[in-house]
CSV table of C-alpha atoms in Angstrom, one decimal:
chain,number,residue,atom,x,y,z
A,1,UNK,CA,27.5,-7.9,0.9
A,2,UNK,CA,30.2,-8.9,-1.2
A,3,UNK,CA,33.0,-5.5,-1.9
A,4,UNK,CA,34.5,-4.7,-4.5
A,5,UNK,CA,32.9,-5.6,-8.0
A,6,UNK,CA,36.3,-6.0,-9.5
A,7,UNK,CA,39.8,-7.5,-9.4
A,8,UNK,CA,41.9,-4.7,-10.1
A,9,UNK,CA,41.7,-2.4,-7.2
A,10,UNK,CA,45.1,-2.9,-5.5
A,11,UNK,CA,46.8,-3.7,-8.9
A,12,UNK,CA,45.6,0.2,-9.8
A,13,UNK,CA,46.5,1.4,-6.7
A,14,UNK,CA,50.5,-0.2,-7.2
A,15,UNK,CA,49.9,1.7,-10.8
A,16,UNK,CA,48.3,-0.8,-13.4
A,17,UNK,CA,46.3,1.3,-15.9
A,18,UNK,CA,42.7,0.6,-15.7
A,19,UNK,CA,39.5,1.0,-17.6
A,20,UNK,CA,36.3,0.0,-18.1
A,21,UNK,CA,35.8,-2.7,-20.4
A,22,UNK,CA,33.1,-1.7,-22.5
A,23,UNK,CA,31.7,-4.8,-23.8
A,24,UNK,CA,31.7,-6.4,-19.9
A,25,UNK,CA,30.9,-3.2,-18.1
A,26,UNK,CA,33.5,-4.2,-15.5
A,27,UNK,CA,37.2,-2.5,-15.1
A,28,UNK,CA,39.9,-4.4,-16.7
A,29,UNK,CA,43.8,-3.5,-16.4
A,30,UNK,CA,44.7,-2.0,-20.5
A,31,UNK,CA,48.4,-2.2,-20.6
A,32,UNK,CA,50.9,-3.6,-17.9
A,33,UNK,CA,52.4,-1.1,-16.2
A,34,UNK,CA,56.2,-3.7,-16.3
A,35,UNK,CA,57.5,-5.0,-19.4
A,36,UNK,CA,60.1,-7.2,-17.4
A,37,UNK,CA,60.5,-8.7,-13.5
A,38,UNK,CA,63.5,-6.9,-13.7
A,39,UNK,CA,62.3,-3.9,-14.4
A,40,UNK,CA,60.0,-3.4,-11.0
A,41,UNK,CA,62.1,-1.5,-8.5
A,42,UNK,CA,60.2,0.0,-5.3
A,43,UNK,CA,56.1,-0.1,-5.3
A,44,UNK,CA,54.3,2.7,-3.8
A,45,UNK,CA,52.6,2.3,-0.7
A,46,UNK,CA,48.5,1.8,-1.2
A,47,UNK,CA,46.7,5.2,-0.8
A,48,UNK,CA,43.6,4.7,1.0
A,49,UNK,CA,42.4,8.6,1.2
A,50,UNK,CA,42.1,8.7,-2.5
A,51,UNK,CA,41.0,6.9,-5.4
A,52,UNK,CA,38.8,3.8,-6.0
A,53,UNK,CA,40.7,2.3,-2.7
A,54,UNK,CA,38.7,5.1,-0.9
A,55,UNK,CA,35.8,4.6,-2.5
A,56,UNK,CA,35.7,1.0,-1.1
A,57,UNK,CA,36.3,1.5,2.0
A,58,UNK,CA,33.8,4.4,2.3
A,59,UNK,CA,31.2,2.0,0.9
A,60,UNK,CA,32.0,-0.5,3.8
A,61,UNK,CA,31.7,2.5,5.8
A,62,UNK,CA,28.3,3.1,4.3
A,63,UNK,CA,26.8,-0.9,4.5
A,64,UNK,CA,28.5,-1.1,8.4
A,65,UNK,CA,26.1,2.2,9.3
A,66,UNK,CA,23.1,-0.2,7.4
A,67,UNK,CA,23.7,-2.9,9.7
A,68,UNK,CA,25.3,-5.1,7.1
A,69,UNK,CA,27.5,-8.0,7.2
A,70,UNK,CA,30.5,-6.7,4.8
A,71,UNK,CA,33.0,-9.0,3.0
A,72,UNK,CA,36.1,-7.7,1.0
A,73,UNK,CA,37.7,-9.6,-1.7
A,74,UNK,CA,41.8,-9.4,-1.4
A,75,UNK,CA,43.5,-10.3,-4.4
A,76,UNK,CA,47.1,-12.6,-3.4
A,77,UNK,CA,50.5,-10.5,-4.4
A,78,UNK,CA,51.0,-12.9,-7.0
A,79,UNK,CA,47.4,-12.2,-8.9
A,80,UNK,CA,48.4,-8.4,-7.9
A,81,UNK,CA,51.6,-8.3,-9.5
A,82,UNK,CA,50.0,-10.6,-12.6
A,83,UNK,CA,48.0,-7.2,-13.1
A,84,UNK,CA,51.4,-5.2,-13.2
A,85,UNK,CA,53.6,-7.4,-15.6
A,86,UNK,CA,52.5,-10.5,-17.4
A,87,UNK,CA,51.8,-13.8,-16.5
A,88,UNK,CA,54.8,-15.1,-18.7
A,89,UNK,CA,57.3,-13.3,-16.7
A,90,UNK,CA,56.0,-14.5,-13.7
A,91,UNK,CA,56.2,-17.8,-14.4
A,92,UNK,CA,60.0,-17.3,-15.6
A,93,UNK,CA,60.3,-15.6,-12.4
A,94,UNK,CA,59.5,-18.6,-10.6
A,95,UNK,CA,62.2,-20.4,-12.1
A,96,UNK,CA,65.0,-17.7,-13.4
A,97,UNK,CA,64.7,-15.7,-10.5
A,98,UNK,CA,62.5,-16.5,-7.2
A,99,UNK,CA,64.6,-14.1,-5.1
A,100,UNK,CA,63.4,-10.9,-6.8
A,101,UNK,CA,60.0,-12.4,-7.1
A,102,UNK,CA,59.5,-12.9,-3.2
A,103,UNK,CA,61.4,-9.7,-2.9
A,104,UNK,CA,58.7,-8.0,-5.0
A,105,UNK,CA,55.5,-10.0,-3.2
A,106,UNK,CA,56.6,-9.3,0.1
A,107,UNK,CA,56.5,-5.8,-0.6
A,108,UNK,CA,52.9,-6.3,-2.1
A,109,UNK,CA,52.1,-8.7,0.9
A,110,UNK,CA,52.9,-5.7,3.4
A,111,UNK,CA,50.3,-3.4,1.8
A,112,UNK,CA,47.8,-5.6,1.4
A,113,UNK,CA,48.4,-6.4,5.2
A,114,UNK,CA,47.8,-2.7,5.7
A,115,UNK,CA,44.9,-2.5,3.7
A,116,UNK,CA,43.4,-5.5,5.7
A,117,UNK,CA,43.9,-3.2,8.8
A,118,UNK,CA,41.7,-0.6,7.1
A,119,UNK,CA,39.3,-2.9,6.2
A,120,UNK,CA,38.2,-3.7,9.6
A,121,UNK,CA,38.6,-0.4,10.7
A,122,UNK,CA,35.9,0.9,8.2
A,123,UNK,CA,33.7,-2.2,9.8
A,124,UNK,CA,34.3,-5.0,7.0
A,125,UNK,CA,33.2,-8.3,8.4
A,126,UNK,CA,35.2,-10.9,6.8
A,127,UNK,CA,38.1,-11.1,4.1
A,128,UNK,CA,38.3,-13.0,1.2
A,129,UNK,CA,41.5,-13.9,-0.4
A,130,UNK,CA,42.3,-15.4,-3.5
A,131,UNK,CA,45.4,-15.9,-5.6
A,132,UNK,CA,44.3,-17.9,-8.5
A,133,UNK,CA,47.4,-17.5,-10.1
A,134,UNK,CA,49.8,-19.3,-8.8
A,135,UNK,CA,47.5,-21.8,-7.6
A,136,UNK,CA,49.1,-25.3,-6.5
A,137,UNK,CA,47.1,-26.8,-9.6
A,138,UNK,CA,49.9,-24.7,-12.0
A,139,UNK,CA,53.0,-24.9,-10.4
A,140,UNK,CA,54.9,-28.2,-9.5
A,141,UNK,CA,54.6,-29.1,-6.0
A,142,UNK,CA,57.8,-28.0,-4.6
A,143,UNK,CA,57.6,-24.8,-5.9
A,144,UNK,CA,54.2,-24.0,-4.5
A,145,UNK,CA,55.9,-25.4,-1.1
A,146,UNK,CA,59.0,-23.4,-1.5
A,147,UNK,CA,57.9,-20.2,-3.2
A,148,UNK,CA,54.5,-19.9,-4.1
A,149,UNK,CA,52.4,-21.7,-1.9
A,150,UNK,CA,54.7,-20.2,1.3
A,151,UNK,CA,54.5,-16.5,0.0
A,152,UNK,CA,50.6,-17.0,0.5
A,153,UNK,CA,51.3,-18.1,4.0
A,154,UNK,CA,53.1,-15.3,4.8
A,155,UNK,CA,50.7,-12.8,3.4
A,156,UNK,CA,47.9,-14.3,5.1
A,157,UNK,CA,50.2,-14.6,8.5
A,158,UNK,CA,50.8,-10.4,7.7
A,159,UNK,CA,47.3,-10.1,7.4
A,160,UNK,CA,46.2,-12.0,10.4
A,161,UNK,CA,48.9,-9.7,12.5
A,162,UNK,CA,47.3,-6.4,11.5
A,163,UNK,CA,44.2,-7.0,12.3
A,164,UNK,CA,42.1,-8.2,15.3
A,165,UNK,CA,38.5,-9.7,15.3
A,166,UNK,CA,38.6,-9.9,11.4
A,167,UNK,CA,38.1,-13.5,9.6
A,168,UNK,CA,39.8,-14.5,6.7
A,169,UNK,CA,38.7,-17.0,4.4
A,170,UNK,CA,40.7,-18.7,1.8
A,171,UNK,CA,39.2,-19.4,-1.3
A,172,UNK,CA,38.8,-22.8,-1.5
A,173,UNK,CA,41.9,-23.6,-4.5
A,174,UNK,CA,44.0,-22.1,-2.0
A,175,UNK,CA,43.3,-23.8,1.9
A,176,UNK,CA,43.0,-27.1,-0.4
A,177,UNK,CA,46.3,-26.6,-2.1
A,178,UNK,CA,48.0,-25.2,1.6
A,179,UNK,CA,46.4,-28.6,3.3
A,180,UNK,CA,47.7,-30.9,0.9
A,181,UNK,CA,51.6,-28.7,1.3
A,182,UNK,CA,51.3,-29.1,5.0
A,183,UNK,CA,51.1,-25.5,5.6
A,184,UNK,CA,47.8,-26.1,7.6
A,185,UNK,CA,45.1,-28.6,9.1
A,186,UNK,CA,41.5,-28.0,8.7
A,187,UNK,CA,38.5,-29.2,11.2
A,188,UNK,CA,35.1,-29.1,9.9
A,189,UNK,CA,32.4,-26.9,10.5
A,190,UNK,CA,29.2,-29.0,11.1
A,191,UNK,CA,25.8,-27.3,10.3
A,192,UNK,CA,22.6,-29.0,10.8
A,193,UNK,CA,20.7,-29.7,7.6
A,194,UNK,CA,18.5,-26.2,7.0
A,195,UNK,CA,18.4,-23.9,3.9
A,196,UNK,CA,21.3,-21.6,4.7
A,197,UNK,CA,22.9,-20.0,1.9
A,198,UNK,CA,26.8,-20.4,2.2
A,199,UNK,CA,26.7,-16.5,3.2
A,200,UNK,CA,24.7,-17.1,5.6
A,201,UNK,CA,26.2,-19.9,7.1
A,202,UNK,CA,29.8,-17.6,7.3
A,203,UNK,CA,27.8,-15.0,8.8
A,204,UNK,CA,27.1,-17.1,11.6
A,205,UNK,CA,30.4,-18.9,11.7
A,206,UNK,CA,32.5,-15.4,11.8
A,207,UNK,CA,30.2,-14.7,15.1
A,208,UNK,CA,32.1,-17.9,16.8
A,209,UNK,CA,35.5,-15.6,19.2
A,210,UNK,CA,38.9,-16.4,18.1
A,211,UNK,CA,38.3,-18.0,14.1
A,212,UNK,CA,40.2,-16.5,12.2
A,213,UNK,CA,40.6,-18.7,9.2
A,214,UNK,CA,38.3,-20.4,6.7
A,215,UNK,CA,38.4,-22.2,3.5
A,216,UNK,CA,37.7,-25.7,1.8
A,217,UNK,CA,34.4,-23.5,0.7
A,218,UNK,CA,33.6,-21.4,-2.3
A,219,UNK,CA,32.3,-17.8,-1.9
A,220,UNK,CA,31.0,-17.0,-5.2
């Protein structure tokens, strides 16, 4: 079971205003909550007794009790943040001022390490993590290695730390992009030929002692 039906959970939680889109049906950030990088001075730490963060975990909670497999979708801090000011300014950022931009996603990195931890406490399986965008594909390579590609690494690294039996797998745009930057190696995963789903196959995979990361593979 795949948690939650949205991607703006943790940019809400840092104070993006959200609503439901009413021709999609699915919530959708309205305004940014940052006009400029500059702007962004301290972010609150992510409540998780209150608000739609709650709700998510109590729903893990809820499918754990049912005896189902649970995955929850992390967005990176750079997708977070890109729900808290535009796009445009990050992409300055990169280039005018990476100092305050790491500054600001390690801060983001550290909660969403904290929410990992709170994740597998409420019995979530497997984490998914995503952050589309800054993917290598947009940026030139040395900046993914220097900036964006290594704040990734130290997110996931943070996330990896606070928990303990969890997996993580990368979305598939982001283990390919860290393999080619040299931030990791990957060994394959063999299945025999059956009629496994991809979800099914992680299910079984995630059972294997001491994995902690995945990728190269596509969840949706």
């Amino acid at each position: 079971v795949k948690l939650p039906f949205c991607v703006t959970i943790e940019a809400e939680a840092f104070g993006a205003e959200v609503s439901l889109n009413s021709l999609y049906g699915v919530p959708a950030v309205t305004s940014f909550r940052y006009e400029r990088l500059e702007d962004i001075g301290e972010l609150p730490p992510l409540d998780f007794a209150q608000g739609r963060l709650f709700q998510v975990l109590r729903a893990a909670d809820m499918l754990q009790t049912q005896g189902e497999y649970t995955m929850l979708n992390i967005e990176g801090p750079f997708t977070v943040l890109g729900q808290l000011i535009s796009s445009k300014e990050i992409y300055k950022g990169l280039y005018r001022n990476p100092g305050k931009l790491r500054k600001i996603c390690g801060s983001i990195s550290r909660e969403l390490a904290r929410y990992a931890r709170e994740a597998e406490r409420h019995g979530v399986s497997l984490l998914s993590y995503a952050d589309p965008t800054v993917a290598s594909s947009l940026v030139s390579p040395q900046i993914y290695r220097q900036l964006c590609g290594r704040v990734s690494w130290e997110a996931l690294q943070e996330m990896a730390a606070a928990t303990h039996r969890v997996a993580i797998h990368l979305c598939n745009v982001t283990s390919v992009g860290f393999e080619k930057a040299g931030f990791c190696t990957s060994t394959k995963i063999a299945f025999p030929p059956t009629s496994l789903t991809y979800g099914e196959a992680l299910v079984e995979v995630i059972k294997k002692p001491g994995l902690r990361f995945l990728g190269h593979g596509c969840v949706q």
